[in-house]
Coordinates of C-alpha atoms in Angstrom, one line a residue:
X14 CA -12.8 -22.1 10.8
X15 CA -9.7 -20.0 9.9
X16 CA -8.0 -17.4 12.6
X17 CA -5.2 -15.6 12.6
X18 CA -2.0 -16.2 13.7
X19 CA 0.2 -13.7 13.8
X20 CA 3.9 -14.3 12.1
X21 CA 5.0 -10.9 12.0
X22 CA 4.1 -8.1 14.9
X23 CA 2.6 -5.2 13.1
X24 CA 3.5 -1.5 14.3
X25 CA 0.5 -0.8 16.8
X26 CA -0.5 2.8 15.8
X27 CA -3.5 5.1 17.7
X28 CA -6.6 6.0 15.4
X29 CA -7.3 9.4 15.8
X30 CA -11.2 10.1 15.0
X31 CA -11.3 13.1 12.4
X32 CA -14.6 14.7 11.0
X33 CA -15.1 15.4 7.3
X34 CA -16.3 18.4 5.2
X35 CA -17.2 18.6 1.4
X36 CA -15.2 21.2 0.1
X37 CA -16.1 21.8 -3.6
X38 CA -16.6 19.2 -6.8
X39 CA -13.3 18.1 -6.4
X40 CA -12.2 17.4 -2.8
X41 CA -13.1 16.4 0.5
X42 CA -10.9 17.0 3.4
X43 CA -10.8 16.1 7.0
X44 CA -10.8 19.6 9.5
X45 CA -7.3 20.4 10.6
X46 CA -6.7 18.9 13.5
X47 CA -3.9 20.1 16.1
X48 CA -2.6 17.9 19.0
X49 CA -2.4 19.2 22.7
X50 CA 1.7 19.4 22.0
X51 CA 3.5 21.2 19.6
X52 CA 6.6 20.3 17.0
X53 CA 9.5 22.7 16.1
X54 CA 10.8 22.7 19.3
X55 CA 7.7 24.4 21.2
X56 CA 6.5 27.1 18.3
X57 CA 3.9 26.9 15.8
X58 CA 2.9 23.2 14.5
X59 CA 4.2 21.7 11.8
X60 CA 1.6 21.9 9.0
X61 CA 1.2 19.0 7.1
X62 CA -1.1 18.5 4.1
X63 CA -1.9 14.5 2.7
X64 CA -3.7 14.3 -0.7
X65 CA -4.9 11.0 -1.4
X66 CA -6.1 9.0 -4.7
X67 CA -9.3 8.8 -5.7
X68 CA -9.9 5.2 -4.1
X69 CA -10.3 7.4 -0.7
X70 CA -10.0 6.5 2.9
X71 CA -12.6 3.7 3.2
X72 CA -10.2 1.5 0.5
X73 CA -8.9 0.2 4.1
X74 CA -5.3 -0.5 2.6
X75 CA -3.4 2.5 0.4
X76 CA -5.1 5.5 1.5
X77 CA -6.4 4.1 4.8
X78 CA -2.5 3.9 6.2
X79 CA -1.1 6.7 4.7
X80 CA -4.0 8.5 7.1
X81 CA -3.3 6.6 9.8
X82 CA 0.6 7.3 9.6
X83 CA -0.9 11.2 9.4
X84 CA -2.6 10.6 12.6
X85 CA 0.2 9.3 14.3
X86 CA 2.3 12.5 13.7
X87 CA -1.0 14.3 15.5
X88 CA -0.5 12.2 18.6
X89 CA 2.8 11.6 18.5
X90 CA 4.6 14.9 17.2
X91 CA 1.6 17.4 17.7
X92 CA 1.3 18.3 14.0
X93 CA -1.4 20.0 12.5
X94 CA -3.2 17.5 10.0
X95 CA -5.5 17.8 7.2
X96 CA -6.2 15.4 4.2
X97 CA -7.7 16.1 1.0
X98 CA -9.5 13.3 -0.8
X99 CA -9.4 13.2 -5.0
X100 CA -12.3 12.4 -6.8
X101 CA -10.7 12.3 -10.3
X102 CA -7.5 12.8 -11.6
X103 CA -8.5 16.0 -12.4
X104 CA -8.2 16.8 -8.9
X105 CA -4.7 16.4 -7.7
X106 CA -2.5 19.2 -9.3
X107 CA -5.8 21.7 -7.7
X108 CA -5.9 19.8 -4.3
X109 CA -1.7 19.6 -3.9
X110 CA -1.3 23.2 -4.8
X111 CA -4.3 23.7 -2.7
X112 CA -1.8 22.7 0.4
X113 CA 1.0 24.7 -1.0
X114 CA -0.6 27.8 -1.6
X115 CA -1.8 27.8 2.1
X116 CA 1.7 27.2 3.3
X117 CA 2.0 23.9 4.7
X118 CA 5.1 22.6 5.4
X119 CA 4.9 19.5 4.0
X120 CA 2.7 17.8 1.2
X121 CA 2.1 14.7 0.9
X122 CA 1.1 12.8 -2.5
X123 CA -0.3 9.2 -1.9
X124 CA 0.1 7.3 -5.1
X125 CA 2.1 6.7 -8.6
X126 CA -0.8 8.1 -10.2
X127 CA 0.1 11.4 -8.6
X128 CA 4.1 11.4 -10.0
X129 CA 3.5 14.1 -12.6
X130 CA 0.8 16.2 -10.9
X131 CA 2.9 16.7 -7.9
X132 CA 6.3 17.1 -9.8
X133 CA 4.3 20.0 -11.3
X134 CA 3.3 21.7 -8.7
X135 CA 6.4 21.1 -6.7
X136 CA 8.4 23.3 -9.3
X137 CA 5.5 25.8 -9.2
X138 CA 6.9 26.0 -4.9
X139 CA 9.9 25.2 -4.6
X140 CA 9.8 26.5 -0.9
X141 CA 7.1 24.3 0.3
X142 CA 8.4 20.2 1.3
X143 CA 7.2 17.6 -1.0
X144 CA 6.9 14.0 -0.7
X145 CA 5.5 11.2 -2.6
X146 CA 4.4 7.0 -1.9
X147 CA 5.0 4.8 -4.7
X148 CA 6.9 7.1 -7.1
X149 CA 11.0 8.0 -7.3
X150 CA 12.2 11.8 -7.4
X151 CA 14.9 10.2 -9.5
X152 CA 12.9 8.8 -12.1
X153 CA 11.0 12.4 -12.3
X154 CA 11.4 14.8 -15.4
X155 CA 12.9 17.7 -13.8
X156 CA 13.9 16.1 -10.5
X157 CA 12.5 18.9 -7.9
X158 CA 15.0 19.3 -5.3
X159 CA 12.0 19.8 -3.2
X160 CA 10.6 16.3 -3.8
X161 CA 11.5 13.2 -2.2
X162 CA 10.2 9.8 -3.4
X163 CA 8.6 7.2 -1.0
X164 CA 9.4 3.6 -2.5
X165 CA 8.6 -0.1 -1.2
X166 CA 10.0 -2.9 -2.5
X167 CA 6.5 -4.9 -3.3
X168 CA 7.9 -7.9 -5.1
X169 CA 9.6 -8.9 -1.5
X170 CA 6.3 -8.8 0.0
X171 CA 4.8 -10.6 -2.8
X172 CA 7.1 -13.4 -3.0
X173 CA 6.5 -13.9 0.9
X174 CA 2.3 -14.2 0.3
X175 CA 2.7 -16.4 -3.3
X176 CA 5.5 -18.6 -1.2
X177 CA 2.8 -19.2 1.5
X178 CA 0.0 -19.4 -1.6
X179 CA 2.4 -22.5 -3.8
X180 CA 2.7 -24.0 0.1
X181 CA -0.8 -24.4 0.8
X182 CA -2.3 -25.2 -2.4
X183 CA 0.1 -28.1 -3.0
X184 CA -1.3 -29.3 0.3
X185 CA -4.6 -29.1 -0.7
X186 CA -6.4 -32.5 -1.9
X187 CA -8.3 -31.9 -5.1
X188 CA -6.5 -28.5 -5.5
X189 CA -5.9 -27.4 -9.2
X190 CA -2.1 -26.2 -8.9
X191 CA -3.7 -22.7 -10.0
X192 CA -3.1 -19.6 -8.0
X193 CA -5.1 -15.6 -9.2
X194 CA -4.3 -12.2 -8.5
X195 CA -6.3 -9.4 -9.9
X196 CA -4.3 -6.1 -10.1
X197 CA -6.0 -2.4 -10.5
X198 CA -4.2 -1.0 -13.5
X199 CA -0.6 -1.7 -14.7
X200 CA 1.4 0.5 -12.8
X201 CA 5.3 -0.4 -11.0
X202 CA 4.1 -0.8 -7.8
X203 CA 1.4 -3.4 -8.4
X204 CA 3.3 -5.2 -11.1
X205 CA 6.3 -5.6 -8.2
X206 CA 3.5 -7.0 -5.4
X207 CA 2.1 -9.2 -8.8
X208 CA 5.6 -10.3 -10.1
X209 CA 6.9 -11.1 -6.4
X210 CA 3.9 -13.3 -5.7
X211 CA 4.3 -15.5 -9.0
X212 CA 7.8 -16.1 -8.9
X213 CA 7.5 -17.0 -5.0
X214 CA 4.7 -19.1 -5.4
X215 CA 6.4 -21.1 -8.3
X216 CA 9.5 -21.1 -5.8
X217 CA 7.3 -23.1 -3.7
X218 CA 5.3 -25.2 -6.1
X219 CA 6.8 -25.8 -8.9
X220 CA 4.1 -27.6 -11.1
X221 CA 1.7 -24.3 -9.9
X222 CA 0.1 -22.0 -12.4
X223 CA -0.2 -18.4 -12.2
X224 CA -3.2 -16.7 -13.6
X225 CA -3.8 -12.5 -13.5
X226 CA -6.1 -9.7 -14.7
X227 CA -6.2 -5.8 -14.4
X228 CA -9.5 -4.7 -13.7
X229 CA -8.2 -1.3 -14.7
X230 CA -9.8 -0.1 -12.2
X231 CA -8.9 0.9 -7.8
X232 CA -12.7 2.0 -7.0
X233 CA -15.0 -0.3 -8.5
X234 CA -15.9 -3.7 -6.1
X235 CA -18.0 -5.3 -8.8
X236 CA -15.2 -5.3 -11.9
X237 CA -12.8 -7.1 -9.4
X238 CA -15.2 -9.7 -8.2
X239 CA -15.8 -10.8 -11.8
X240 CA -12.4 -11.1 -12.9
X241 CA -12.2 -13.3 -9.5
X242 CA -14.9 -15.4 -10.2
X243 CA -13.7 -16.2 -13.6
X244 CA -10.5 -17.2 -11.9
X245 CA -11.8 -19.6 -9.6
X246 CA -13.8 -21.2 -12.1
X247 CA -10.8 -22.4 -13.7
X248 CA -9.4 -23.9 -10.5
X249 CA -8.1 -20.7 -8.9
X250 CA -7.7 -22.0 -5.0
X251 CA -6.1 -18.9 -4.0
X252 CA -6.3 -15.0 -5.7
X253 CA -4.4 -12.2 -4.4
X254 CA -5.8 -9.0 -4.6
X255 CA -3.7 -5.6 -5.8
X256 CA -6.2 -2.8 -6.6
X257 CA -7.3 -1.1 -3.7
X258 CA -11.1 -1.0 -3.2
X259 CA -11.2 -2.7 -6.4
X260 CA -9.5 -5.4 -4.8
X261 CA -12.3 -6.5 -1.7
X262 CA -14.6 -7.6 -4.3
X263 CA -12.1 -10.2 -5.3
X264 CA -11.7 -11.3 -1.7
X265 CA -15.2 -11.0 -1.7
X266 CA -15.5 -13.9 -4.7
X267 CA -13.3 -15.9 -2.4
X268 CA -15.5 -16.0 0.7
X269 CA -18.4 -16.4 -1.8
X270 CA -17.0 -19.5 -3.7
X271 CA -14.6 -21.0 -0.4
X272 CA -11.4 -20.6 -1.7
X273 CA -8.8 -18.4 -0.1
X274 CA -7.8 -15.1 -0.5
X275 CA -4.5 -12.6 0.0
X276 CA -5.2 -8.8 1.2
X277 CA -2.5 -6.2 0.1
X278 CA -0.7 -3.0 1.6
X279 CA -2.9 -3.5 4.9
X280 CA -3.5 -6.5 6.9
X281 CA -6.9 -7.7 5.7
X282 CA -8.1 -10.7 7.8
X283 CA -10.4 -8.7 9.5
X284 CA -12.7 -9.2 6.3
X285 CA -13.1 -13.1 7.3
X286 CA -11.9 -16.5 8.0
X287 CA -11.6 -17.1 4.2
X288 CA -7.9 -14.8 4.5
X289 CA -4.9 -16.8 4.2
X290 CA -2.7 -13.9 4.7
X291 CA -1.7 -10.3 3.4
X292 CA 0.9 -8.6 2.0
X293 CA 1.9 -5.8 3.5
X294 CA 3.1 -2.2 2.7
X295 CA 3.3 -0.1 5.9
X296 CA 2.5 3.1 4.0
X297 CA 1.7 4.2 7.5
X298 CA 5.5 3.8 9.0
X299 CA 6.4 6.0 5.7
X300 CA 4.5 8.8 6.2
X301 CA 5.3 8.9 9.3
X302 CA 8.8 8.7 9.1
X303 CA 8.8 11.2 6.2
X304 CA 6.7 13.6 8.5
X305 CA 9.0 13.0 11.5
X306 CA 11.8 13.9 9.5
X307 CA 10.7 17.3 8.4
X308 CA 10.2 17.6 12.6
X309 CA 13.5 16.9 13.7
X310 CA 15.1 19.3 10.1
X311 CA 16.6 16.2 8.8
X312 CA 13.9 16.0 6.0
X313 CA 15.7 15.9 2.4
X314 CA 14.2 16.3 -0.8
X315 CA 15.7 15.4 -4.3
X316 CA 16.1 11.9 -3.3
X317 CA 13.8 8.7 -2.6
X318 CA 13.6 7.0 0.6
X319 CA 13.1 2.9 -0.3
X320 CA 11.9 0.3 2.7
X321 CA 11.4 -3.2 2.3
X322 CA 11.6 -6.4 4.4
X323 CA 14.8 -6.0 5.9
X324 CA 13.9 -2.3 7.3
X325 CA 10.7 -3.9 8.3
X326 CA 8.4 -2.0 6.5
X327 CA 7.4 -4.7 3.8
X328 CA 6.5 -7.9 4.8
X329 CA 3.7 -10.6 5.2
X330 CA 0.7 -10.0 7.8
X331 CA -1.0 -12.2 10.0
X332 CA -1.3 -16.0 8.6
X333 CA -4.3 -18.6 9.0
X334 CA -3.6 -21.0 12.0
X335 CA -5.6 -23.6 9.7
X336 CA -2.5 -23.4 7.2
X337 CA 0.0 -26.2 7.7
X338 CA 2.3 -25.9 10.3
X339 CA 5.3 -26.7 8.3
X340 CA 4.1 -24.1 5.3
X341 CA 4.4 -21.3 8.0
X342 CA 7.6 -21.8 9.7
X343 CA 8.9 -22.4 5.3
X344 CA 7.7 -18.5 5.3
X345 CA 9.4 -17.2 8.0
X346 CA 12.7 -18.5 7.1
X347 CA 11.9 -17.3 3.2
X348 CA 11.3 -13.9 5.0
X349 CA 14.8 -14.2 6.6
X350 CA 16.6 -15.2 3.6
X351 CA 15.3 -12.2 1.8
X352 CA 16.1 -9.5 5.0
X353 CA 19.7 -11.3 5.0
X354 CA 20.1 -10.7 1.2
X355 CA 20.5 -14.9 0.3
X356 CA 17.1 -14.4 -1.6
X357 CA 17.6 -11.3 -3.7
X358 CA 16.9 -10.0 -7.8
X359 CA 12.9 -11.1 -7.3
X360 CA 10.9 -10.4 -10.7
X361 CA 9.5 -6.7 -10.5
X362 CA 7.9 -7.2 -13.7
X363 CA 5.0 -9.1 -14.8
X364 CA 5.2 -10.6 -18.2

């Protein structure tokens, strides 16, 4: 039976419980919720408004953290909360100038699929904070001096699970040398987490071969499991999943057909035994941060904010104690080498 070990300690954070309310075609949103202390030095609450993608909070991974870094401000730094959930991408340029137009202080886009709906409305109010996961202020169109992008570096957590993926697979008696991943669409930030895992898993092993699909989808279980079944009927012994909710129904064909799977952004190995590890993408740590920052005044927009391994925000979760013993401690000194800089220029693209 497979446990899990840890190899890295993950940033312990307090779940705050928070009812929901449909408000509209468009949105749901959790009630604003105020916590018994109070930011800005001991006046009014900082107001801060999180709009998520349309995979929602139940995706347990993208969405799921950026809410739970929300709900650590609550505790933590007595903020007042509230988080609107898209259904469509119809949604976000109403849901983020929602938040504005009721004068939060800060607003928080979750997602690249958000980058030109909240540069939008961050030039329709200018006075109102803006900040955004997975997409660069710098890259923007006009550059909103209000805006500041929220970047991980993916491909370093992605080399760290496909390293640990080449490991274990060589190890493997009657193993194809075949490794899967099954992406949601082809955006940056999945490519990096898809690129990352190829070229560390070749690293590793390499006589392996790398197989991947887009489902094309972040939402739908069922169009991920099939691509993940087709993998593993072509000798697929491990597949990684990048695509949100999309994503469990490929570790959902790995449990089914007893090969192994990777979670992403979150650590996943609560799902089963079948886990061999996660990548993860503490989208938590950087809302928090960001939120904590507009607390304190030292909150900057017209910039991006990048973490990765070395600032301890990227990195690999919790690892099967039935992996080889040798395979892990390879990892953790591959996840030195890349904090230390030796093990730099990993492939953010996927060809």
């Amino acid at each position: 039976m497979i446990r899990r070990l840890p190899l890295l300690a993950l940033l312990v954070l307090t779940l705050a419980g928070c009812g929901s309310d449909e408000e509209g075609a468009g949105e749901t949103t959790t009630g604003d919720t105020t916590a018994a202390t109070t930011g800005q030095s001991g006046g009014a609450p900082l107001r801060i408004g999180l709009v998520t993608d349309i995979g929602g909070l139940d995706d347990r991974s993208f969405n799921f953290l950026a809410n739970k870094g929300l709900e650590q401000a609550q505790d933590e730094l007595g903020v007042e909360g509230r988080v609107v959930i898209s259904r469509s991408n119809a949604d976000y340029v109403p849901n983020l100038s929602r938040l504005a137009q009721q004068d939060y202080d800060l607003v928080i886009a979750i997602g690249f699929l958000m980058a030109e709906a909240v540069e939008t409305v961050a030039n329709r109010f200018p006075e109102v904070a803006f900040a955004i996961v997975d997409s660069s202020q710098e890259a923007s169109k006009t550059k909103p001096k209000n805006l500041r992008g929220l970047l991980f570096k993916e491909q370093e957590a992605g080399y760290l699970v496909g390293y640990l993926a080449g490991l274990v697979t060589a190890e493997q008696a009657g193993a194809k040398q075949r490794i899967g991943s099954v992406g949601g669409l082809k955006i940056p930030p999945v490519d990096r987490y898809i690129a990352g895992y190829q070229a560390g898993a070749k690293a590793a092993n390499p006589e392996l071969e790398t197989v991947n699909a887009y489902s094309q989808d972040f939402v739908d279980q069922a169009k991920c499991k099939e691509l993940a079944l087709d993998q593993i009927a072509n000798g697929a012994y491990v597949v990684f999943q990048v695509a949100g909710q999309c994503g469990l129904g490929a570790l959902s064909a790995a449990q089914e057909k007893n090969v192994l799977g990777i979670g992403v952004d979150a650590d996943q190995g609560y799902l089963g035994d079948h886990i061999l590890t996660s990548a993860l993408k503490k989208v938590d740590v950087a809302v928090f941060q960001t939120i904590q920052a507009v607390e304190e005044g030292t909150f900057n927009g017209g910039e991006d904010v990048v973490f990765d391994v070395a600032s301890g925000a990227v990195g690999i979760g919790e690892i099967s104690p039935d992996a080889p013993a040798g395979a892990v401690a390879e990892v953790k000194r591959i996840q030195d080498e890349i904090a230390s800089g030796q093990i730099a220029d990993i492939p953010e693209t996927v060809g």
